[in-house]
PDB file of C-alpha atoms and ligand atoms in Angstrom:
ATOM      1  CA  UNK A 138      43.866 -17.873 254.172  1.00  0.00           C
ATOM      2  CA  UNK A 139      40.411 -16.408 253.976  1.00  0.00           C
ATOM      3  CA  UNK A 140      39.584 -13.315 251.963  1.00  0.00           C
ATOM      4  CA  UNK A 141      36.368 -11.298 251.772  1.00  0.00           C
ATOM      5  CA  UNK A 142      35.087 -10.077 248.433  1.00  0.00           C
ATOM      6  CA  UNK A 143      32.128  -7.714 248.133  1.00  0.00           C
ATOM      7  CA  UNK A 144      29.768  -6.565 245.454  1.00  0.00           C
ATOM      8  CA  UNK A 145      27.495  -3.546 245.575  1.00  0.00           C
ATOM      9  CA  UNK A 146      23.996  -3.529 244.152  1.00  0.00           C
ATOM     10  CA  UNK A 147      21.004  -1.258 244.185  1.00  0.00           C
ATOM     11  CA  UNK A 148      17.245  -1.427 244.092  1.00  0.00           C
ATOM     12  CA  UNK A 149      14.331   0.955 244.507  1.00  0.00           C
ATOM     13  CA  UNK A 150      11.341  -0.290 246.410  1.00  0.00           C
ATOM     14  CA  UNK A 151       8.283   0.933 248.266  1.00  0.00           C
ATOM     15  CA  UNK A 152       7.078  -0.216 251.633  1.00  0.00           C
ATOM     16  CA  UNK A 153       4.887   0.521 254.587  1.00  0.00           C
ATOM     17  CA  UNK A 154       5.858  -0.402 258.128  1.00  0.00           C
ATOM     18  CA  UNK A 155       2.898  -1.676 260.108  1.00  0.00           C
ATOM     19  CA  UNK A 156       1.394  -4.708 261.767  1.00  0.00           C
ATOM     20  CA  UNK A 157      -1.984  -5.932 260.590  1.00  0.00           C
ATOM     21  CA  UNK A 158      -2.829  -7.011 264.123  1.00  0.00           C
ATOM     22  CA  UNK A 159      -2.294  -3.517 265.602  1.00  0.00           C
ATOM     23  CA  UNK A 160      -4.654  -0.543 265.451  1.00  0.00           C
ATOM     24  CA  UNK A 161      -3.793   2.368 263.174  1.00  0.00           C
ATOM     25  CA  UNK A 162      -3.060   4.432 266.301  1.00  0.00           C
ATOM     26  CA  UNK A 163      -0.584   1.927 267.686  1.00  0.00           C
ATOM     27  CA  UNK A 164       1.096   1.558 264.283  1.00  0.00           C
ATOM     28  CA  UNK A 165       1.257   5.328 264.076  1.00  0.00           C
ATOM     29  CA  UNK A 166       2.863   5.552 267.523  1.00  0.00           C
ATOM     30  CA  UNK A 167       5.514   2.963 266.713  1.00  0.00           C
ATOM     31  CA  UNK A 168       6.201   3.510 263.014  1.00  0.00           C
ATOM     32  CA  UNK A 169       5.247   7.172 262.506  1.00  0.00           C
ATOM     33  CA  UNK A 170       5.526   8.383 258.924  1.00  0.00           C
ATOM     34  CA  UNK A 171       6.629   4.904 257.837  1.00  0.00           C
ATOM     35  CA  UNK A 172       3.049   3.750 258.544  1.00  0.00           C
ATOM     36  CA  UNK A 173       1.728   5.956 255.710  1.00  0.00           C
ATOM     37  CA  UNK A 174      -1.042   3.793 254.151  1.00  0.00           C
ATOM     38  CA  UNK A 175      -0.025   5.055 250.705  1.00  0.00           C
ATOM     39  CA  UNK A 176       3.482   3.588 251.056  1.00  0.00           C
ATOM     40  CA  UNK A 177       6.798   5.385 250.458  1.00  0.00           C
ATOM     41  CA  UNK A 178       9.980   4.506 248.643  1.00  0.00           C
ATOM     42  CA  UNK A 179      13.665   4.067 249.332  1.00  0.00           C
ATOM     43  CA  UNK A 180      16.784   3.781 247.219  1.00  0.00           C
ATOM     44  CA  UNK A 181      18.310   0.718 248.834  1.00  0.00           C
ATOM     45  CA  UNK A 182      22.027   0.150 248.536  1.00  0.00           C
ATOM     46  CA  UNK A 183      23.195  -3.393 249.094  1.00  0.00           C
ATOM     47  CA  UNK A 184      26.652  -4.777 249.796  1.00  0.00           C
ATOM     48  CA  UNK A 185      27.019  -8.534 249.577  1.00  0.00           C
ATOM     49  CA  UNK A 186      30.241  -9.819 251.143  1.00  0.00           C
ATOM     50  CA  UNK A 187      31.493 -13.360 250.658  1.00  0.00           C
ATOM     51  CA  UNK A 188      34.371 -14.769 252.688  1.00  0.00           C
ATOM     52  CA  UNK A 189      36.232 -17.913 251.726  1.00  0.00           C
ATOM     53  CA  UNK A 190      39.476 -19.530 250.731  1.00  0.00           C
ATOM     54  CA  UNK A 191      41.160 -18.375 247.556  1.00  0.00           C
ATOM     55  CA  UNK A 192      40.799 -21.074 244.903  1.00  0.00           C
ATOM     56  CA  UNK A 193      44.346 -22.050 243.990  1.00  0.00           C
ATOM     57  CA  UNK A 194      43.518 -22.562 240.320  1.00  0.00           C
ATOM     58  CA  UNK A 195      41.530 -19.385 239.632  1.00  0.00           C
ATOM     59  CA  UNK A 196      42.808 -17.092 242.355  1.00  0.00           C
ATOM     60  CA  UNK A 197      39.189 -16.228 243.132  1.00  0.00           C
ATOM     61  CA  UNK A 198      37.129 -16.618 246.295  1.00  0.00           C
ATOM     62  CA  UNK A 199      34.072 -16.517 244.045  1.00  0.00           C
ATOM     63  CA  UNK A 200      33.776 -15.522 240.414  1.00  0.00           C
ATOM     64  CA  UNK A 201      32.220 -12.041 240.557  1.00  0.00           C
ATOM     65  CA  UNK A 202      30.127 -12.872 237.487  1.00  0.00           C
ATOM     66  CA  UNK A 203      28.540 -15.683 239.489  1.00  0.00           C
ATOM     67  CA  UNK A 204      27.920 -13.401 242.483  1.00  0.00           C
ATOM     68  CA  UNK A 205      26.526 -10.679 240.217  1.00  0.00           C
ATOM     69  CA  UNK A 206      24.057 -13.143 238.665  1.00  0.00           C
ATOM     70  CA  UNK A 207      22.959 -14.438 242.086  1.00  0.00           C
ATOM     71  CA  UNK A 208      22.283 -10.873 243.272  1.00  0.00           C
ATOM     72  CA  UNK A 209      20.419 -10.029 240.082  1.00  0.00           C
ATOM     73  CA  UNK A 210      18.236 -13.149 240.225  1.00  0.00           C
ATOM     74  CA  UNK A 211      17.576 -13.240 243.967  1.00  0.00           C
ATOM     75  CA  UNK A 212      17.385  -9.533 244.838  1.00  0.00           C
ATOM     76  CA  UNK A 213      17.195  -7.101 241.922  1.00  0.00           C
ATOM     77  CA  UNK A 214      14.675  -9.035 239.825  1.00  0.00           C
ATOM     78  CA  UNK A 215      12.625  -9.841 242.926  1.00  0.00           C
ATOM     79  CA  UNK A 216      12.617  -6.424 244.656  1.00  0.00           C
ATOM     80  CA  UNK A 217      13.491  -3.627 242.209  1.00  0.00           C
ATOM     81  CA  UNK A 218      10.595  -1.256 241.492  1.00  0.00           C
ATOM     82  CA  UNK A 219       8.304  -3.393 243.618  1.00  0.00           C
ATOM     83  CA  UNK A 220       6.012  -2.641 246.473  1.00  0.00           C
ATOM     84  CA  UNK A 221       7.538  -4.961 249.060  1.00  0.00           C
ATOM     85  CA  UNK A 222       4.361  -5.361 251.136  1.00  0.00           C
ATOM     86  CA  UNK A 223       2.132  -6.103 248.162  1.00  0.00           C
ATOM     87  CA  UNK A 224       4.302  -7.720 245.509  1.00  0.00           C
ATOM     88  CA  UNK A 225       7.000  -9.669 247.329  1.00  0.00           C
ATOM     89  CA  UNK A 226       5.716 -12.886 248.934  1.00  0.00           C
ATOM     90  CA  UNK A 227       8.343 -12.928 251.711  1.00  0.00           C
ATOM     91  CA  UNK A 228       6.797  -9.750 253.176  1.00  0.00           C
ATOM     92  CA  UNK A 229       3.170 -10.809 252.998  1.00  0.00           C
ATOM     93  CA  UNK A 230       3.225 -11.359 256.764  1.00  0.00           C
ATOM     94  CA  UNK A 231       6.617  -9.848 257.614  1.00  0.00           C
ATOM     95  CA  UNK A 232       7.154  -6.148 258.274  1.00  0.00           C
ATOM     96  CA  UNK A 233       9.579  -4.928 255.566  1.00  0.00           C
ATOM     97  CA  UNK A 234      11.976  -3.090 257.866  1.00  0.00           C
ATOM     98  CA  UNK A 235      15.591  -2.806 256.765  1.00  0.00           C
ATOM     99  CA  UNK A 236      16.369  -5.507 259.348  1.00  0.00           C
ATOM    100  CA  UNK A 237      13.870  -7.966 257.894  1.00  0.00           C
ATOM    101  CA  UNK A 238      14.808  -7.141 254.297  1.00  0.00           C
ATOM    102  CA  UNK A 239      18.467  -7.881 255.129  1.00  0.00           C
ATOM    103  CA  UNK A 240      17.533 -11.252 256.643  1.00  0.00           C
ATOM    104  CA  UNK A 241      15.382 -12.178 253.628  1.00  0.00           C
ATOM    105  CA  UNK A 242      18.217 -11.229 251.253  1.00  0.00           C
ATOM    106  CA  UNK A 243      20.696 -13.214 253.339  1.00  0.00           C
ATOM    107  CA  UNK A 244      18.509 -16.331 253.270  1.00  0.00           C
ATOM    108  CA  UNK A 245      17.953 -16.137 249.511  1.00  0.00           C
ATOM    109  CA  UNK A 246      21.639 -15.658 248.660  1.00  0.00           C
ATOM    110  CA  UNK A 247      22.819 -18.167 251.283  1.00  0.00           C
ATOM    111  CA  UNK A 248      20.935 -20.936 249.454  1.00  0.00           C
ATOM    112  CA  UNK A 249      22.897 -20.216 246.264  1.00  0.00           C
ATOM    113  CA  UNK A 250      26.369 -20.130 247.836  1.00  0.00           C
ATOM    114  CA  UNK A 251      28.851 -22.867 248.606  1.00  0.00           C
ATOM    115  CA  UNK A 252      28.464 -23.945 252.248  1.00  0.00           C
ATOM    116  CA  UNK A 253      32.157 -23.321 252.858  1.00  0.00           C
ATOM    117  CA  UNK A 254      31.707 -19.595 252.210  1.00  0.00           C
ATOM    118  CA  UNK A 255      30.566 -17.062 254.776  1.00  0.00           C
ATOM    119  CA  UNK A 256      28.059 -14.398 253.806  1.00  0.00           C
ATOM    120  CA  UNK A 257      27.394 -10.935 255.172  1.00  0.00           C
ATOM    121  CA  UNK A 258      24.671  -8.566 254.032  1.00  0.00           C
ATOM    122  CA  UNK A 259      24.884  -4.789 254.480  1.00  0.00           C
ATOM    123  CA  UNK A 260      21.746  -2.915 253.513  1.00  0.00           C
ATOM    124  CA  UNK A 261      21.476   0.878 253.400  1.00  0.00           C
ATOM    125  CA  UNK A 262      17.924   2.165 253.567  1.00  0.00           C
ATOM    126  CA  UNK A 263      19.167   5.761 253.545  1.00  0.00           C
ATOM    127  CA  UNK A 264      22.721   7.073 253.208  1.00  0.00           C
ATOM    128  CA  UNK A 265      22.872   7.265 257.024  1.00  0.00           C
ATOM    129  CA  UNK A 266      20.842   4.238 258.111  1.00  0.00           C
ATOM    130  CA  UNK A 267      22.082   0.743 257.416  1.00  0.00           C
ATOM    131  CA  UNK A 268      21.859  -2.733 258.873  1.00  0.00           C
ATOM    132  CA  UNK A 269      24.145  -5.751 258.693  1.00  0.00           C
ATOM    133  CA  UNK A 270      23.321  -9.434 258.983  1.00  0.00           C
ATOM    134  CA  UNK A 271      25.602 -12.432 258.780  1.00  0.00           C
ATOM    135  CA  UNK A 272      23.338 -15.235 259.851  1.00  0.00           C
ATOM    136  CA  UNK A 273      23.650 -15.201 263.617  1.00  0.00           C
TER     137      UNK A 273
HETATM  138 NI1   NI B 333      10.687   3.517 254.982  1.00  0.00          NI
END
């Protein structure tokens, strides 16, 4: 019997969407206002969902304190109040779109989770725009 448990988290971060190997005009065509050279910020909302068997001793899929600490260490401490392009090494050569941020978060949290558990990341960049990634 597999059950999914989820925890919400939040971080503020700035980014600019662009490719170094494209001209400003091409970046402007593709990314529009998100190519603003002075960066812009988002209030990201994150939902981390873990699916696994219920441990018969504890009744937990995962101790939420453990999941909370993983999210704090891997995401909040790394991304909150940061400029993703400039301050976060994973985005040095990777466009920090919501899609790519979700994949980076997935990969960081995946490393800290039991292999038997499944992971799904839901990342809201705005209240209306969100992406999901579960490692496929
Ligand atoms: Ni943006």
